[in-house]
XYZ file of N, CA and C in Angstrom:
402
model
N 25.004 11.971 -112.117
C 24.979 10.170 -112.842
C 23.952 9.818 -112.567
N 22.769 9.345 -113.158
C 21.276 9.117 -112.979
C 21.741 7.354 -112.189
N 21.110 7.291 -110.881
C 20.851 6.157 -110.527
C 20.062 5.125 -111.221
N 20.274 4.289 -111.612
C 19.032 3.458 -112.090
C 18.987 2.185 -111.952
N 17.687 1.883 -111.173
C 17.427 0.543 -110.872
C 16.779 -0.744 -111.707
N 17.231 -1.910 -111.436
C 16.538 -2.448 -112.407
C 15.285 -3.203 -111.567
N 14.187 -2.745 -112.464
C 12.998 -3.272 -111.152
C 12.372 -4.981 -111.402
N 12.595 -5.476 -112.529
C 11.655 -6.711 -112.821
C 12.175 -7.272 -114.064
N 12.561 -8.389 -114.453
C 12.713 -9.381 -115.245
C 11.858 -10.664 -115.395
N 11.513 -10.907 -116.883
C 10.416 -12.107 -117.036
C 10.626 -12.822 -118.265
N 10.825 -13.628 -117.951
C 10.557 -14.771 -119.590
C 9.315 -14.760 -119.876
N 9.406 -14.712 -121.216
C 8.021 -14.990 -121.681
C 8.030 -16.170 -122.736
N 7.546 -16.881 -122.101
C 6.634 -18.810 -123.034
C 5.692 -18.557 -123.968
N 4.855 -17.919 -123.213
C 3.210 -18.003 -123.843
C 2.474 -16.913 -123.819
N 1.368 -17.414 -124.278
C 0.486 -15.529 -124.445
C 0.009 -15.608 -122.754
N -0.011 -16.107 -122.232
C -0.459 -16.122 -120.962
C 0.565 -15.001 -119.955
N 1.941 -15.423 -120.347
C 2.733 -14.541 -119.984
C 2.330 -12.889 -120.109
N 2.635 -12.755 -121.553
C 2.356 -11.304 -122.381
C 1.171 -11.016 -121.265
N 0.138 -11.298 -120.565
C -1.096 -10.833 -120.388
C -0.661 -10.663 -118.701
N 0.392 -11.167 -118.095
C 0.837 -10.993 -116.881
C 1.916 -9.972 -116.937
N 2.989 -9.819 -118.154
C 3.816 -8.743 -118.476
C 3.156 -7.430 -118.537
N 1.543 -7.332 -119.159
C 0.964 -6.117 -119.600
C 0.562 -5.749 -118.155
N 0.326 -6.575 -117.140
C 0.050 -5.966 -115.700
C 0.859 -5.531 -114.782
N 2.249 -6.354 -114.877
C 3.387 -5.471 -114.450
C 3.486 -4.076 -115.062
N 3.675 -3.988 -116.078
C 3.870 -2.597 -116.834
C 3.077 -1.614 -116.103
N 1.796 -1.849 -116.093
C 0.722 -1.297 -115.548
C 1.038 -0.842 -114.373
N 0.975 -1.738 -113.455
C 1.465 -1.847 -111.979
C 2.661 -0.828 -111.848
N 3.758 -0.890 -112.264
C 4.990 -0.431 -112.371
C 4.883 1.091 -112.790
N 4.484 1.297 -113.674
C 3.870 2.769 -114.171
C 3.455 3.868 -113.011
N 1.956 2.819 -112.797
C 1.314 3.577 -111.848
C 2.184 3.767 -110.329
N 2.832 2.993 -110.274
C 3.917 2.976 -108.836
C 5.070 3.974 -109.009
N 5.331 4.409 -110.201
C 6.160 5.356 -110.144
C 5.961 6.956 -110.582
N 4.437 6.825 -110.883
C 3.451 8.362 -110.763
C 3.047 8.524 -112.151
N 2.806 7.740 -112.714
C 2.230 7.923 -114.484
C 1.029 8.225 -114.099
N 0.447 8.789 -114.970
C -1.102 9.372 -115.066
C -1.538 7.760 -115.305
N -3.252 7.642 -114.666
C -3.730 6.330 -115.591
C -3.602 6.134 -116.814
N -3.648 7.189 -117.613
C -3.984 7.309 -119.539
C -2.300 6.605 -119.734
N -1.353 7.260 -119.055
C 0.152 6.730 -119.402
C 0.194 5.298 -119.454
N -0.399 5.144 -118.138
C -0.357 3.392 -117.536
C -0.735 2.588 -118.657
N -1.863 2.636 -119.023
C -2.988 2.191 -120.448
C -2.047 2.140 -121.577
N -1.568 3.277 -121.957
C -0.534 3.476 -122.937
C 0.498 2.461 -123.083
N 1.133 2.315 -121.716
C 2.483 1.554 -121.506
C 1.991 0.182 -121.941
N 0.901 -0.121 -121.031
C 0.642 -1.479 -120.729
C 0.384 -1.942 -122.701
N -0.611 -1.290 -123.447
C -0.645 -1.231 -124.704
C 0.717 -1.338 -125.484
N 1.556 -0.379 -125.353
C 3.252 -0.819 -125.813
C 3.751 -1.992 -125.310
N 3.614 -2.457 -124.366
C 4.130 -3.778 -123.861
C 3.610 -4.770 -124.653
N 2.198 -4.594 -125.130
C 1.586 -5.670 -125.457
C 1.829 -6.124 -127.068
N 1.825 -4.904 -127.616
C 2.451 -4.680 -128.910
C 3.740 -5.198 -129.123
N 4.740 -4.746 -128.356
C 5.903 -5.473 -128.497
C 6.127 -6.654 -128.100
N 5.412 -7.527 -127.501
C 5.602 -8.764 -127.171
C 4.669 -9.655 -127.930
N 3.987 -9.091 -128.476
C 2.898 -10.084 -129.475
C 3.967 -10.166 -130.585
N 4.947 -8.996 -130.956
C 5.677 -8.933 -132.337
C 6.776 -9.996 -131.878
N 7.677 -10.040 -130.754
C 8.493 -10.921 -130.203
C 7.833 -12.298 -130.175
N 6.780 -12.413 -129.534
C 6.293 -13.979 -129.557
C 6.148 -14.561 -130.851
N 5.385 -13.528 -131.843
C 5.097 -14.230 -133.206
C 6.397 -14.647 -133.826
N 7.265 -14.024 -133.759
C 8.353 -13.858 -134.589
C 9.537 -15.441 -133.934
N 9.186 -15.199 -132.350
C 10.237 -16.090 -131.847
C 9.526 -18.028 -131.865
N 8.139 -17.583 -132.093
C 7.148 -19.038 -132.405
C 7.449 -19.457 -133.419
N 7.535 -18.647 -134.511
C 7.454 -18.574 -135.951
C 9.151 -19.568 -136.210
N 9.936 -19.225 -135.598
C 11.603 -19.082 -136.213
C 11.799 -20.248 -134.903
N 10.948 -20.819 -133.791
C 11.391 -21.586 -132.914
C 12.261 -20.995 -131.921
N 12.365 -19.833 -131.499
C 13.274 -19.136 -130.530
C 12.660 -18.794 -129.625
N 11.389 -19.406 -128.876
C 11.388 -18.813 -127.868
C 12.364 -19.313 -126.550
N 11.928 -19.034 -125.479
C 11.339 -17.968 -125.076
C 12.213 -16.451 -124.999
N 11.564 -15.844 -125.041
C 11.991 -14.385 -124.879
C 12.279 -13.464 -123.602
N 12.681 -12.370 -123.408
C 12.766 -11.557 -122.184
C 12.177 -10.302 -122.220
N 11.783 -10.007 -121.149
C 11.105 -8.237 -121.186
C 11.932 -7.989 -119.711
N 12.737 -6.680 -119.706
C 13.094 -5.927 -118.480
C 12.068 -4.615 -118.456
N 12.259 -4.513 -117.239
C 11.822 -3.092 -116.912
C 12.887 -2.349 -115.896
N 12.973 -1.048 -116.766
C 13.896 -0.151 -115.305
C 13.319 1.086 -115.646
N 13.639 1.681 -114.183
C 13.484 2.895 -114.022
C 14.771 3.808 -113.555
N 14.737 5.281 -113.510
C 15.176 6.091 -112.808
C 14.105 7.032 -112.454
N 14.928 8.236 -112.076
C 14.004 9.597 -111.600
C 13.202 10.237 -112.254
N 13.627 9.930 -113.861
C 12.768 10.895 -114.847
C 12.033 9.449 -115.904
N 12.512 8.535 -116.091
C 11.898 8.042 -116.933
C 12.004 6.220 -116.358
N 10.949 5.715 -117.234
C 10.779 4.009 -117.270
C 10.879 3.800 -118.641
N 11.482 2.609 -118.305
C 12.330 2.335 -119.586
C 11.535 0.147 -119.689
N 11.381 -0.022 -120.655
C 10.484 -1.490 -121.296
C 11.449 -1.761 -122.363
N 12.238 -2.877 -122.045
C 13.127 -3.657 -122.995
C 12.597 -4.958 -123.349
N 12.070 -5.368 -124.449
C 12.002 -6.822 -125.066
C 13.483 -7.155 -125.577
N 13.826 -8.257 -124.870
C 15.203 -8.675 -125.677
C 14.639 -10.177 -126.384
N 14.589 -10.564 -127.460
C 14.665 -11.809 -128.228
C 16.093 -12.198 -129.040
N 16.466 -13.202 -129.651
C 17.370 -13.768 -130.438
C 16.635 -13.736 -131.941
N 17.509 -13.109 -132.901
C 17.056 -12.918 -134.332
C 17.786 -11.564 -134.692
N 16.921 -11.094 -135.899
C 17.664 -10.440 -136.751
C 16.789 -8.873 -136.398
N 17.870 -7.897 -136.618
C 17.281 -6.540 -136.518
C 16.202 -6.122 -137.255
N 15.414 -5.144 -136.528
C 14.475 -4.459 -137.357
C 14.759 -3.122 -136.777
N 13.412 -2.289 -137.980
C 13.795 -0.946 -137.418
C 12.282 -0.832 -137.049
N 12.258 0.723 -135.849
C 11.409 1.238 -135.308
C 11.114 2.243 -135.670
N 10.889 3.327 -136.390
C 11.106 4.726 -136.867
C 9.948 5.190 -136.723
N 9.652 6.559 -136.140
C 8.636 6.907 -135.950
C 8.138 7.675 -137.467
N 7.113 7.339 -137.960
C 6.374 8.072 -139.291
C 5.330 8.576 -139.100
N 4.710 9.573 -139.624
C 3.033 10.166 -139.767
C 2.316 9.738 -141.075
N 3.248 8.931 -141.817
C 2.307 8.024 -142.669
C 1.498 6.942 -142.115
N 0.626 6.774 -143.204
C -0.709 5.766 -142.680
C -0.399 4.523 -143.287
N 0.347 3.259 -142.236
C 0.579 2.022 -142.760
C -0.888 1.242 -143.194
N -1.059 1.187 -144.302
C -2.544 0.570 -144.678
C -1.908 -1.236 -145.118
N -0.853 -1.619 -144.979
C -0.400 -2.891 -144.826
C -1.061 -3.781 -143.991
N -0.855 -5.149 -144.336
C -1.324 -6.180 -143.488
C -0.275 -6.347 -141.617
N 0.725 -5.652 -141.972
C 1.528 -5.693 -141.167
C 2.468 -4.505 -140.725
N 2.709 -4.202 -139.298
C 3.943 -3.564 -138.978
C 3.588 -2.134 -138.189
N 2.038 -2.198 -138.108
C 1.338 -0.862 -137.412
C 2.041 -0.546 -135.767
N 2.162 -1.897 -135.330
C 2.402 -2.225 -133.805
C 3.594 -1.406 -133.634
N 4.404 -1.722 -134.408
C 5.769 -0.614 -133.721
C 5.408 0.860 -134.130
N 4.403 1.384 -135.211
C 4.227 2.679 -135.105
C 3.700 3.070 -133.705
N 2.494 2.136 -133.730
C 2.055 2.624 -132.371
C 2.765 3.142 -130.983
N 3.701 1.989 -131.173
C 4.781 2.107 -130.057
C 5.633 3.124 -129.725
N 5.688 3.807 -131.320
C 6.475 5.043 -131.434
C 5.966 6.239 -130.916
N 4.890 5.964 -131.380
C 3.733 7.413 -130.584
C 3.475 7.220 -129.358
N 3.778 5.976 -128.744
C 3.125 6.103 -127.381
C 4.271 6.559 -126.414
N 5.437 6.223 -126.812
C 6.444 6.535 -125.799
C 7.427 7.632 -126.865
N 8.064 8.002 -125.854
C 9.094 9.376 -126.088
C 10.190 9.082 -126.739
N 10.863 7.665 -126.576
C 12.081 7.426 -127.243
C 11.438 5.529 -127.269
N 12.329 5.445 -128.901
C 11.981 3.897 -128.985
C 12.854 3.860 -130.027
N 13.956 2.301 -129.779
C 14.901 2.204 -130.410
C 15.477 0.657 -130.261
N 15.930 0.338 -131.490
C 16.175 -1.424 -131.388
C 17.759 -1.214 -131.929
N 18.517 -1.943 -130.639
C 20.087 -2.386 -130.541
C 20.573 -3.874 -130.573
N 21.243 -4.273 -131.423
C 21.972 -5.563 -131.642
C 22.546 -5.763 -130.171
N 22.617 -6.789 -129.532
C 23.715 -7.151 -128.528
C 23.954 -8.676 -128.690
N 25.147 -8.733 -129.357
C 25.485 -10.300 -129.604
C 24.318 -10.843 -130.572
N 23.892 -11.997 -130.334
C 22.982 -12.893 -130.943
C 21.489 -12.738 -130.586
N 21.299 -11.167 -130.044
C 20.098 -10.714 -129.405
C 19.661 -9.120 -129.858
N 18.559 -8.866 -130.435
C 17.975 -7.496 -130.695
C 17.222 -7.355 -129.642
N 17.137 -5.895 -129.077
C 16.340 -5.379 -127.917
C 16.103 -4.241 -128.588
N 14.336 -4.542 -128.129
C 13.780 -3.364 -128.414
C 13.341 -2.478 -127.371
N 13.688 -0.837 -127.060
C 13.694 -0.226 -125.965
C 12.663 0.804 -126.135
N 12.127 1.171 -125.216
C 10.941 1.734 -125.328
C 10.774 2.390 -123.569
N 11.247 3.986 -124.310
C 11.696 4.998 -122.642
C 10.446 5.990 -122.238
N 9.687 5.754 -121.694
C 8.405 6.843 -121.100
C 9.171 7.619 -120.019
N 9.331 9.151 -120.445
C 9.619 10.549 -119.686
C 8.445 10.875 -118.438
N 8.970 10.801 -117.456
C 7.801 11.149 -116.320
C 7.495 12.939 -116.977
N 6.355 13.136 -116.902
C 6.432 15.107 -117.104
C 6.564 15.552 -115.541
N 7.257 16.785 -115.863
C 7.553 17.565 -114.580
C 5.893 18.053 -113.903
N 5.988 18.126 -113.065
C 5.124 18.662 -111.896
C 4.982 19.842 -111.610
C-alpha cells in the first residue's frame, strides 16, 4: 500500500492566484526530485488547467475553485476541482485547429495520466506525472 501525502490545497479566486499555483507546482515538483524541464512542464499544465477552470467558473458564476497537490513515492498529482459539468480530456495525436481545446491536449501530452471524474456537484481534473526511475 502506497502512503499518500496531501501536500497542499489552494482556493483560486483570481488570476493572481493562478500564478501562485504555478509557482507552488514548480516548487513542489522540484522538491520531490523532478528534472527542471519536467518542473516547467508541470507548471504549464497547472496554468492550462487553472485557466480553463477559471474561465468556465467566471462565466458561470461558480468561482472559486480549488487545486490540490498530492504525492507518493512514485508520482506527483495535481487535481483541479470545480463546480460544473463534466468534460473530456482524451489524448489524441490529431491537430486541433479550432479556437478552443488545445490546453487539455497539451496537458494530456505533458503528464503521464490525465482523467476527469465527477464527484457530486464537482468535476475533478486529475493530472499525474510519474517520477522516472533513477
